[in-house]
Short mmCIF file of C-alpha atoms in Angstrom, two decimals:
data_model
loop_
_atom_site.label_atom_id
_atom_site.label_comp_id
_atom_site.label_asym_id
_atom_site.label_seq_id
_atom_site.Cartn_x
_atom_site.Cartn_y
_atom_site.Cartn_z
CA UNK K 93 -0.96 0.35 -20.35
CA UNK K 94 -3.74 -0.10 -17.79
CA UNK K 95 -6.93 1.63 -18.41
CA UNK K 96 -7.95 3.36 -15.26
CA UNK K 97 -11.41 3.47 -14.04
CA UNK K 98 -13.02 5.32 -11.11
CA UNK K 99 -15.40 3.06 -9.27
CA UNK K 100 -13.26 -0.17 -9.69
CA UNK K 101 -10.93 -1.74 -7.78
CA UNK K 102 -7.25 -1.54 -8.49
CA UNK K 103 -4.06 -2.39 -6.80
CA UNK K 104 -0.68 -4.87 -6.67
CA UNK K 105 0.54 -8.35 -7.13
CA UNK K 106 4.33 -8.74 -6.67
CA UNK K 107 5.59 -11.39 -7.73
CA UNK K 108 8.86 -12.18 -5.89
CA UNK K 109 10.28 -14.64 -8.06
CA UNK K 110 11.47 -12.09 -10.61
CA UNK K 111 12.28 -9.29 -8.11
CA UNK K 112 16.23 -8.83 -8.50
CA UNK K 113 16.13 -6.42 -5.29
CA UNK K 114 17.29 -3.30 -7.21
CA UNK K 115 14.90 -0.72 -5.02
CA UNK K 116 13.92 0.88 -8.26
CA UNK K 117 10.67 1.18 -6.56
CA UNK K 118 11.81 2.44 -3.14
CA UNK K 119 13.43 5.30 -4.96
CA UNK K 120 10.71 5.78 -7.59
CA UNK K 121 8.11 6.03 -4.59
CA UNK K 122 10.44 8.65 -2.84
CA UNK K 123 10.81 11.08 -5.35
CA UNK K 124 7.24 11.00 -6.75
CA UNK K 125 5.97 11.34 -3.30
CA UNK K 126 8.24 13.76 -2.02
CA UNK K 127 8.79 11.30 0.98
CA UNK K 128 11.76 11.98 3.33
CA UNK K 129 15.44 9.78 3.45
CA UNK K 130 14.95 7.15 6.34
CA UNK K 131 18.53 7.43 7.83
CA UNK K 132 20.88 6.09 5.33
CA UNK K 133 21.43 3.43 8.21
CA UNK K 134 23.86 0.55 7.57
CA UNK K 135 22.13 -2.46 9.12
CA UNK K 136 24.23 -5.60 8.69
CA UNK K 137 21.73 -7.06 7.46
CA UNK K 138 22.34 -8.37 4.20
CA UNK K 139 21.38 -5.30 1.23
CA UNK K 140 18.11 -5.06 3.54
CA UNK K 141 19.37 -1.33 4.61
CA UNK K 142 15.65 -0.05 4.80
CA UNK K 143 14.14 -2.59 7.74
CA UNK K 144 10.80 -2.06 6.86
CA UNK K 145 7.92 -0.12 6.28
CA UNK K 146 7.21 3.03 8.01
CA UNK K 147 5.88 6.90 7.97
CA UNK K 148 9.34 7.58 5.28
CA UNK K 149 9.77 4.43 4.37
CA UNK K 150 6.39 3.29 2.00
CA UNK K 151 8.33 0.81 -0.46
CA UNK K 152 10.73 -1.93 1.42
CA UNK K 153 13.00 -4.33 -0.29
CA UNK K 154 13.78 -7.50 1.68
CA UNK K 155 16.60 -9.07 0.89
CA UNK K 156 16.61 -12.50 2.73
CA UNK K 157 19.48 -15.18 2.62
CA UNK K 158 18.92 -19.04 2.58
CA UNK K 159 21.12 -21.85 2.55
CA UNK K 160 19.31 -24.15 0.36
CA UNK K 161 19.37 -26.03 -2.80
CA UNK K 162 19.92 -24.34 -5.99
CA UNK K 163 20.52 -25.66 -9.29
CA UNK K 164 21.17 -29.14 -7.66
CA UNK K 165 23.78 -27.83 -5.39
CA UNK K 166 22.87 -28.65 -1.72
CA UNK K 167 23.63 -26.00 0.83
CA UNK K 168 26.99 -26.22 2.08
CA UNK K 169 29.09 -23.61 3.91
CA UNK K 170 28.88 -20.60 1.48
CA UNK K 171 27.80 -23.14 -1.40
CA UNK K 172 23.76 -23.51 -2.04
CA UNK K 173 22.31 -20.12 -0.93
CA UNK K 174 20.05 -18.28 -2.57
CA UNK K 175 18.09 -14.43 -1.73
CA UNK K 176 14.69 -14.24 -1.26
CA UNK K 177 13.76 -10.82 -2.29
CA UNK K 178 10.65 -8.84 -1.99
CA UNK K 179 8.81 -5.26 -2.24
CA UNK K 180 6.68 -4.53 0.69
CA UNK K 181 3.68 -1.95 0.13
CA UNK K 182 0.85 -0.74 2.56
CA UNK K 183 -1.66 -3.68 1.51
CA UNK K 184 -4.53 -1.15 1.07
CA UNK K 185 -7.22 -3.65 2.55
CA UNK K 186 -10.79 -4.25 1.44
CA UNK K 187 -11.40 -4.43 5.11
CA UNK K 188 -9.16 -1.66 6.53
CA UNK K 189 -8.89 -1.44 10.13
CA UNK K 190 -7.17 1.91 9.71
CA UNK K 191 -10.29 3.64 8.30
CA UNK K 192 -12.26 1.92 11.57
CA UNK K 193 -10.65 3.57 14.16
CA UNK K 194 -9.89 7.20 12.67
CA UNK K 195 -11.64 9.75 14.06
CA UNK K 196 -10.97 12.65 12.04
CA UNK K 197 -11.77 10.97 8.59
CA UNK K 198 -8.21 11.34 7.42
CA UNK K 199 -8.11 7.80 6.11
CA UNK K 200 -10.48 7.57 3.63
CA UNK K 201 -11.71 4.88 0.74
CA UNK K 202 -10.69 6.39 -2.82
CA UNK K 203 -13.01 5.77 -6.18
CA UNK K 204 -10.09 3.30 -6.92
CA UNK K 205 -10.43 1.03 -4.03
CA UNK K 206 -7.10 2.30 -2.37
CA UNK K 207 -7.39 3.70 1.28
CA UNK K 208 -4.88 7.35 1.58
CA UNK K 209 -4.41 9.06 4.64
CA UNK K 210 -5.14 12.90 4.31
CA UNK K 211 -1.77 14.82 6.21
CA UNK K 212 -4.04 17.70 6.17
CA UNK K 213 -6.90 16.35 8.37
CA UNK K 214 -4.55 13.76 10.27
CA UNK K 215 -4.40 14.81 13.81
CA UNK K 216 -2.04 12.73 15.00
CA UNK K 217 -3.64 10.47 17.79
CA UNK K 218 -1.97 7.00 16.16
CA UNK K 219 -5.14 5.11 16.46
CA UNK K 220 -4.29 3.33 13.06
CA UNK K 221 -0.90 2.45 13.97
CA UNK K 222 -2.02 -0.32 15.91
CA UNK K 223 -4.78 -0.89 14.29
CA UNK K 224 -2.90 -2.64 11.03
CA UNK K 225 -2.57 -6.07 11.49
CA UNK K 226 0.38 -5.40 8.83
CA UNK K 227 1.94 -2.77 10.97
CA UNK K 228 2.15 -0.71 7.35
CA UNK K 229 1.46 2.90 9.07
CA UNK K 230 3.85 5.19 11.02
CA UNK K 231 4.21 8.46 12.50
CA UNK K 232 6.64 11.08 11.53
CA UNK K 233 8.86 11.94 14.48
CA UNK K 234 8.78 15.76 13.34
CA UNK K 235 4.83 16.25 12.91
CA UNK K 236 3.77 13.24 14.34
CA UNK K 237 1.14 12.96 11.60
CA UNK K 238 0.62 9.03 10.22
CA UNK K 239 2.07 8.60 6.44
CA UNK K 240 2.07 5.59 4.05
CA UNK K 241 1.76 4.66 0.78
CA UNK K 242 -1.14 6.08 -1.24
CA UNK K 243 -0.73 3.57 -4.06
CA UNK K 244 0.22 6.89 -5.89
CA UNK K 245 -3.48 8.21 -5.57
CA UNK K 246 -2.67 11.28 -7.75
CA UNK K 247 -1.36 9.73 -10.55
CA UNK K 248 -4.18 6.88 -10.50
CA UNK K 249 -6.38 10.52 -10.67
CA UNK K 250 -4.48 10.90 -14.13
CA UNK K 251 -4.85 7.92 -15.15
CA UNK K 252 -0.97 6.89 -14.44
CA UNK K 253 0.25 3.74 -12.90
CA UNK K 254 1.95 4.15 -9.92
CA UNK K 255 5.74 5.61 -9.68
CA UNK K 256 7.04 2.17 -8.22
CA UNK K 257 5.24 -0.26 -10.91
CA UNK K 258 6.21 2.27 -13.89
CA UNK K 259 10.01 2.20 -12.51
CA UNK K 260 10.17 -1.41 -12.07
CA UNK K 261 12.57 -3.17 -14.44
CA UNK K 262 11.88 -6.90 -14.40
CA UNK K 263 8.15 -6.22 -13.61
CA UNK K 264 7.50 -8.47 -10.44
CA UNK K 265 5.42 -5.16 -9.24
CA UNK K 266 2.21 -5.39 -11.57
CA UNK K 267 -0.56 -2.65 -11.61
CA UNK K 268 -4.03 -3.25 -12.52
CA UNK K 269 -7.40 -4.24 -11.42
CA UNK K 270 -7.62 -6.91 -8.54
CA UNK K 271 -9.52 -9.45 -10.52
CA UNK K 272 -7.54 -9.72 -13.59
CA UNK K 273 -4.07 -9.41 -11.23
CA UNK K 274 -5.96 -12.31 -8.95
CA UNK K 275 -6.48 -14.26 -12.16
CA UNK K 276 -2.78 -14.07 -13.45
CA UNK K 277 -1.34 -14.50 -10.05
CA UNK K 278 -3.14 -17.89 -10.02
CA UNK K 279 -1.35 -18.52 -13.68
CA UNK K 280 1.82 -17.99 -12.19
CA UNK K 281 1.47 -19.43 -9.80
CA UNK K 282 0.50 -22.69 -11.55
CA UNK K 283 3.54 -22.27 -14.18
CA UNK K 284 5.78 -22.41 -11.53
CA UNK K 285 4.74 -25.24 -9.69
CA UNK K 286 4.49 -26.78 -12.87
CA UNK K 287 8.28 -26.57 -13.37
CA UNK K 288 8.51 -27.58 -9.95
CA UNK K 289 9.09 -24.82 -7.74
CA UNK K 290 6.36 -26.22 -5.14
CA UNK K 291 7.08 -23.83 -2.42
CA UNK K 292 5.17 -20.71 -4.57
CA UNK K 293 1.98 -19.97 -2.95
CA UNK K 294 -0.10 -16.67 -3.04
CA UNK K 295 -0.22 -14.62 0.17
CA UNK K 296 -3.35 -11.60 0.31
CA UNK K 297 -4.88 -12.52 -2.77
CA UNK K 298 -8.29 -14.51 -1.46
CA UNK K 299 -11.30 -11.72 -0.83
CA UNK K 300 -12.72 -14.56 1.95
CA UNK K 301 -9.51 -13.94 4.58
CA UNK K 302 -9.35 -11.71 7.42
CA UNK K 303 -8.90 -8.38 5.78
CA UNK K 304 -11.19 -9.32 3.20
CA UNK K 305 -8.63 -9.76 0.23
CA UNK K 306 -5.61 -7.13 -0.11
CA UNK K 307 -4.83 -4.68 -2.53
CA UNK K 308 -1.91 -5.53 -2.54
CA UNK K 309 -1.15 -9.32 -2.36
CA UNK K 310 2.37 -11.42 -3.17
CA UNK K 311 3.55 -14.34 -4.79
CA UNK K 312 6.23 -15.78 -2.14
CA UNK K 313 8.30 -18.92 -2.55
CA UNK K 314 8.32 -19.69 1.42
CA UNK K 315 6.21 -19.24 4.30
CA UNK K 316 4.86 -15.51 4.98
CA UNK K 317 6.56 -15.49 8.46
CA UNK K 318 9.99 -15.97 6.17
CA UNK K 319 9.06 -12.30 5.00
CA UNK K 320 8.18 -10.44 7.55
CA UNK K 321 3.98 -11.16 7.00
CA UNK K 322 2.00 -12.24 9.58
CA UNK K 323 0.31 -16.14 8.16
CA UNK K 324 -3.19 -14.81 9.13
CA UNK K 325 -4.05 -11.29 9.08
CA UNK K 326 -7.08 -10.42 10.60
CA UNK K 327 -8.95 -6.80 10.86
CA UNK K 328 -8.29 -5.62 14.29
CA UNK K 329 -11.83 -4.25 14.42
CA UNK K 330 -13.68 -7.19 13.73
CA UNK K 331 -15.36 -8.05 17.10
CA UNK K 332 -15.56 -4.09 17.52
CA UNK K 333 -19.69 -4.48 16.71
CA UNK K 334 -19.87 -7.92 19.20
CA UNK K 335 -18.37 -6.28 21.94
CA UNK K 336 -20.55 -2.68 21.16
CA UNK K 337 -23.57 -4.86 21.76
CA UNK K 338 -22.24 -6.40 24.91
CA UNK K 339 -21.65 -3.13 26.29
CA UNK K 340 -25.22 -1.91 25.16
CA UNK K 341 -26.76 -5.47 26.85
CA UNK K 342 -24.71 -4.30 30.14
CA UNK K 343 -25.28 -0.82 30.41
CA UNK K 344 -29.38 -1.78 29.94
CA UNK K 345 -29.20 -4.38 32.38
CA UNK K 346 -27.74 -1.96 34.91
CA UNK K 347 -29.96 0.52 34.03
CA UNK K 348 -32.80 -2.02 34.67
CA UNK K 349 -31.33 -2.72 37.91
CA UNK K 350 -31.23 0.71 39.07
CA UNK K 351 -34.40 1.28 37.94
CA UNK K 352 -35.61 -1.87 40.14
CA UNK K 353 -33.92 -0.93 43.08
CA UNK K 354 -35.46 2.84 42.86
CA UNK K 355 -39.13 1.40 42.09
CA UNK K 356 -38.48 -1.26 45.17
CA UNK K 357 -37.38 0.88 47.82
CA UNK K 358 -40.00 3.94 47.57
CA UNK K 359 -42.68 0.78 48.16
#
C-alpha cells in the first residue's frame, strides 16, 4: 500500500514484460471513471480491439505479434512468435504541453504531480490535442470537450491507488512515487538483461528528455516506434518563449522604423 502525499510526485511504470494483455485496467478505468464504451469495434487486428488512446478510450492494451525467437525456436511460419503487450496511459508530463496552450485553465497541475483536465471549465477549442507530442488527448464527438486519463485524481485525493493499478493482476502497472518507481524500473531492468533479455530498455523514465521525465514511463522489450511511442518526445511548446522574443525584436524594430520615417519626413 502506497502512502500518498500531497506535494510529491506520483505516477506509473508499466512494465510490459509481465503484462498478459487481460484489459483489467481498461475496464477498471471505465467504470471508476464513468467513461463511455468506444464502439465495441472489431479491428482485425490481433486482440488490439481498442486502437488507441482517446477522449473514451484512457487505458489501451496493445497487443502486438512478432515472429521471432522464443524459447530457442526460430520464427518459422506460425512457429516462433511471440505478443508484445502493453497498457498505454496519458503520460502526465513534468513538462506538459497541454497545460501551455489552454486558455481557459482547464488543464491544470494537481498537488500530486498529475495534470487533469477540468470538463467543467473545458471549452472545447482543442488547443491540447495537438499540442501532445503523445497524441494522449481527444475530444468527445457529443460535447466536444477534451477527456483523458486523470491518473484517478479523486481517489489519489483519498489516498487510493488508481482503479487500473488496484485491478491489475500480474502487476506490470505499478503506482507510486516517480523516484522510487524510477529506481526499481532501473532494477528491472538490469535483472532482465542479466538473464539475457537485452532488448529491455526504459522509455519516459529520464527527467533530462524532452518532456522533462513522464509520469508515466514503460519498460518495453523493442524499440518505442514497435508500440506506438514516438523515440523522442519533445514539448511542443518549447521554442514558444524563442519565437515570443523574435516577434517582440520585430514588432520594435518596425516600430523604430516607423518612428524614423515619421521623425524624417516632417524635417
Amino acid at each position: 500500500m502506497v502512502e500518498i502525499t500531497p506535494g510529491r510526485a506520483y505516477g506509473f511504470f508499466t512494465d510490459t514484460s509481465v503484462c498478459i494483455g487481460c484489459k483489467a485496467c481498461e475496464v477498471a478505468c471505465k467504470e471508476w471513471n464513468h467513461v463511455p464504451e468506444d464502439g465495441l469495434e472489431f479491428t482485425g487486428e490481433s486482440y488490439d480491439n481498442t486502437g488507441s488512446l482517446g477522449a473514451d478510450t484512457w487505458r489501451h492494451v496493445a497487443f502486438i505479434e512478432q515472429p521471432t525467437g522464443v524459447d530457442g525456436v526460430q520464427a518459422n511460419g506460425a512457429e516462433g512468435m511471440r505478443w508484445l503487450m502493453s497498457s498505454d496511459v496519458c503520460k502526465h508530463c513534468t513538462s506538459a504541453a497541454c497545460l501551455d496552450v489552454c486558455p481557459t485553465g482547464a488543464l491544470f497541475r494537481t498537488e500530486f504531480g498529475t495534470v487533469v483536465v477540468q470538463e467543467d471549465v473545458c471549452n472545447g477549442c482543442g488547443y491540447c490535442i495537438p499540442a501532445c507530442p503523445f497524441g494522449v488527448i481527444d475530444q468527445r464527438k457529443e460535447d466536444g470537450r477534451a477527456w483523458k486519463c486523470t491518473l484517478c485524481y479523486d481517489r489519489l485525493k483519498d489516498g487510493d491507488e488508481p482503479a487500473c493499478a488496484k485491478a491489475c493482476p500480474t502487476d506490470p502497472i505499478q503506482f507510486g512515487e516517480l523516484d522510487d518507481l524510477r529506481e526499481r524500473a532501473q532494477e528491472r531492468v538490469a535483472e532482465l538483461q542479466g538473464d539475457g533479455v537485452t532488448e529491455a530498455r526504459l522509455y519516459g523514465e529520464d527527467p533530462g528528455d524532452g518532456v522533462g521525465g513522464s509520469g508515466a514511463f514503460f519498460l518495453l522489450l523493442d524499440e518505442p516506434e514497435v508500440y506506438g511511442l514516438p523515440p523522442d518526445p519533445v514539448v511542443t511548446t518549447r521554442d514558444l518563449p524563442a519565437s515570443y522574443r523574435m516577434a517582440a525584436a520585430a514588432a520594435g524594430a518596425l516600430l523604430a522604423g516607423v518612428a524614423a520615417a515619421f521623425v524624417g519626413g516632417r524635417r
